[in-house]
Coordinates of C-alpha atoms in Angstrom, one line a residue:
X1 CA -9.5 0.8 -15.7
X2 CA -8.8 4.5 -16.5
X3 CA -7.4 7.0 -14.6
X4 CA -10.8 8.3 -14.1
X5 CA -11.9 5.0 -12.1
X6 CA -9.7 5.6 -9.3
X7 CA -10.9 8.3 -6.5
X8 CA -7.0 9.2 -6.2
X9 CA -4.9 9.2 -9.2
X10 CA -0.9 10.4 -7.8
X11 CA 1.1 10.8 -11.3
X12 CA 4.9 10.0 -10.8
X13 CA 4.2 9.8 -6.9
X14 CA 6.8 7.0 -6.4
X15 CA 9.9 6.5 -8.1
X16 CA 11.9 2.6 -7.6
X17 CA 16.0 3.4 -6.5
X18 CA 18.7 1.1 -6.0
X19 CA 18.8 2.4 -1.9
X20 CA 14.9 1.6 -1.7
X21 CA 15.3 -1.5 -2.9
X22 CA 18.2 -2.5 -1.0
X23 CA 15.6 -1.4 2.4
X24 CA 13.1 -3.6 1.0
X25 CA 14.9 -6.7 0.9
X26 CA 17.1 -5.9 4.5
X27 CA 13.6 -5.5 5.8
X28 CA 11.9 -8.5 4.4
X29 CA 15.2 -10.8 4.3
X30 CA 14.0 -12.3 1.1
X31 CA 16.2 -15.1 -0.4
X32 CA 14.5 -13.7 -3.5
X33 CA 16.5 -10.9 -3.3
X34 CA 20.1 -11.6 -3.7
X35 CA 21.2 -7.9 -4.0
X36 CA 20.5 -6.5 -0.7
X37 CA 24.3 -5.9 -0.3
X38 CA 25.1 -4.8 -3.6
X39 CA 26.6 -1.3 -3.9
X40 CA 25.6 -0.6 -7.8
X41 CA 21.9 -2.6 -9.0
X42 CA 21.6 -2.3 -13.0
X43 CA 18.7 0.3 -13.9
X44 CA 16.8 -2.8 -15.7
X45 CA 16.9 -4.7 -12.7
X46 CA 13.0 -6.3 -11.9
X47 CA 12.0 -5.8 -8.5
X48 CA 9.6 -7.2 -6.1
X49 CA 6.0 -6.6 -6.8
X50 CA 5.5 -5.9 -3.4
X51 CA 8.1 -2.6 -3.0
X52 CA 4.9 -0.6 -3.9
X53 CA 2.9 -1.9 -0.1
X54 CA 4.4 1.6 1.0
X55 CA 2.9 3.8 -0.9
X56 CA -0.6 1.5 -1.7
X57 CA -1.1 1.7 1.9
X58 CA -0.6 5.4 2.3
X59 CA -2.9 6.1 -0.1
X60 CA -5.2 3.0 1.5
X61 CA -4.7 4.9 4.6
X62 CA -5.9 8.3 3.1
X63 CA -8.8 6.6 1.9
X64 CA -10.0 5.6 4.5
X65 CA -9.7 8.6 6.7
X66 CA -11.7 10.5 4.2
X67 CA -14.8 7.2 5.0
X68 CA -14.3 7.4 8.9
X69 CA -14.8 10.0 11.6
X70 CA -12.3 10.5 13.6
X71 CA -9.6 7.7 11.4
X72 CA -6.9 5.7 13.7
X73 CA -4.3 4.2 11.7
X74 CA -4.0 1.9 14.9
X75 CA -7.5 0.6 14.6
X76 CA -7.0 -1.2 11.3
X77 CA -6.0 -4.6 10.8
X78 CA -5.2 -6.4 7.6
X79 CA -7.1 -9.3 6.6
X80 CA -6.0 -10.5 2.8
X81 CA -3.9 -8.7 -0.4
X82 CA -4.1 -9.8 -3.8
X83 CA -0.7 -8.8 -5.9
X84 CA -0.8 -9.3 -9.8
X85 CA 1.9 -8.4 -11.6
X86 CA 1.2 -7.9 -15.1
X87 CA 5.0 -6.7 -16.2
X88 CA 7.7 -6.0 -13.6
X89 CA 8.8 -2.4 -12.5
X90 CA 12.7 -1.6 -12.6
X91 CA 15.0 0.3 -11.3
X92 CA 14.3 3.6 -12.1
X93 CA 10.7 3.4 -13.1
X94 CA 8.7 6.3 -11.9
X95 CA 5.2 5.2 -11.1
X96 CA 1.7 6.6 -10.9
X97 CA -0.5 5.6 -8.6
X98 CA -4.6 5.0 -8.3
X99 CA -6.3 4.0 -5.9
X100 CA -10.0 3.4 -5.0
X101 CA -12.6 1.8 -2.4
X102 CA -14.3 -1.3 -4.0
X103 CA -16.4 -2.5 -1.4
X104 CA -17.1 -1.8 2.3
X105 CA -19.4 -3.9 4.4
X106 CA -20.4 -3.8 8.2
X107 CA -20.6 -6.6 10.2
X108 CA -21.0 -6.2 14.2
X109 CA -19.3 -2.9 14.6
X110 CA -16.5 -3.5 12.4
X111 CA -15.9 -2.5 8.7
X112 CA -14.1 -4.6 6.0
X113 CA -12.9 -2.2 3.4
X114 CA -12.0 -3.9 -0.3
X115 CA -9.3 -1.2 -1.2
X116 CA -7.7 -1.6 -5.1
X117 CA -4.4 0.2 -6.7
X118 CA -3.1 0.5 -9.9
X119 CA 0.4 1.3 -10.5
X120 CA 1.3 2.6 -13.8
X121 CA 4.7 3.3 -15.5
X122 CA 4.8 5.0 -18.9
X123 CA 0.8 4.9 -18.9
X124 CA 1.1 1.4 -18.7
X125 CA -0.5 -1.4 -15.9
X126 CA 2.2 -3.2 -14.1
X127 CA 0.5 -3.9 -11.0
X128 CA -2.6 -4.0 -9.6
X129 CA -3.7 -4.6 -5.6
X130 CA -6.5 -5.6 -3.7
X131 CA -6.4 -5.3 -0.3
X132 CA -8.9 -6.1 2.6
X133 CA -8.5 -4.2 5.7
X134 CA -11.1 -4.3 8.8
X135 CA -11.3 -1.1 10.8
X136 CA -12.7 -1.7 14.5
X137 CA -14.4 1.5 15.5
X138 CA -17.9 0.6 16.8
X139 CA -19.5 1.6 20.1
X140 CA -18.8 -2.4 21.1
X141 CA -15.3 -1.5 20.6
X142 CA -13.0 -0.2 23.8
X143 CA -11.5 2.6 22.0
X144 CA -9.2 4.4 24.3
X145 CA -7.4 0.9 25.0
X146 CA -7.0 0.6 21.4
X147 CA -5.7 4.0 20.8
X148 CA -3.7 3.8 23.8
X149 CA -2.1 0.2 22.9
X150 CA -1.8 1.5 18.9
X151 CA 0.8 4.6 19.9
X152 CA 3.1 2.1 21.2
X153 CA 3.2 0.0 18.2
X154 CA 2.1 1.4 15.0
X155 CA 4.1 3.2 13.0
X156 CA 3.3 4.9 10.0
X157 CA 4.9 8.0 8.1
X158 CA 2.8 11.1 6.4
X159 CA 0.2 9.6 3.8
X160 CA 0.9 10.6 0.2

């Protein structure tokens, strides 16, 4: 897809560093990941496909605020994610982002959203998403318990 495809296109929004990585694998305690320790990680070194869920779901996130009346972060859950990774991104890779809404379908009060990325380094694919997210906002839905149970336990940093 072009760049043109995407409803957001961020060039050189998010940039990979030895200190994010080293946060990424703490935080999933990945066996894949045997250098969440080291002090000094080689430029070239691959990294996880998913370090970029940060920023896809920022701009997921800003997406959908732009498709729902008053938005609540709180109010979404995630239902499936689809990672392919065509060529790895490295250490010091600075990528652009895209990002777009695919599909969105109703179903008793409650939206499934098909959101898709692109990250691009150089100009060039390395990973696409697919995510889909279901947003509970209806007039079934009890939304002051939601927002009120949501403060407590969701917590998310400014959107790209």
């Amino acid at each position: 897809m072009t760049d043109g495809a995407y409803t957001y296109w961020l060039d050189d929004c998010y940039s990979v560093d030895g200190e994010g990585l080293r946060a990424y694998a703490r935080a999933t305690r990945s066996p894949h990941v045997p250098y969440a320790m080291s002090r000094i990680i080689p430029r070239d070194t691959p990294v996880p496909p998913l370090i970029v869920a940060d920023p896809v779901f920022k701009v997921a996130a800003r997406l959908l605020a732009e498709q729902i009346e008053d938005f609540n972060v709180g109010r979404l859950l995630h239902v499936s994610q689809t990672v392919r990774q065509l060529e790895p991104i490295h250490i010091g890779d600075v990528a652009s982002l895209g990002a777009r809404i695919a599909d969105r379908v109703t179903r008793a009060g409650i939206d499934l959203f098909t959101v898709e990325c692109a990250i691009r380094v150089g100009g060039e694919t390395r990973i696409e998403t697919s995510s889909v997210v279901a947003y509970s906002g209806g007039e079934d839905v009890n939304t002051e318990l939601v927002d009120a149970a949501s403060r407590g336990i969701v917590m998310h940093g400014a959107v790209l």
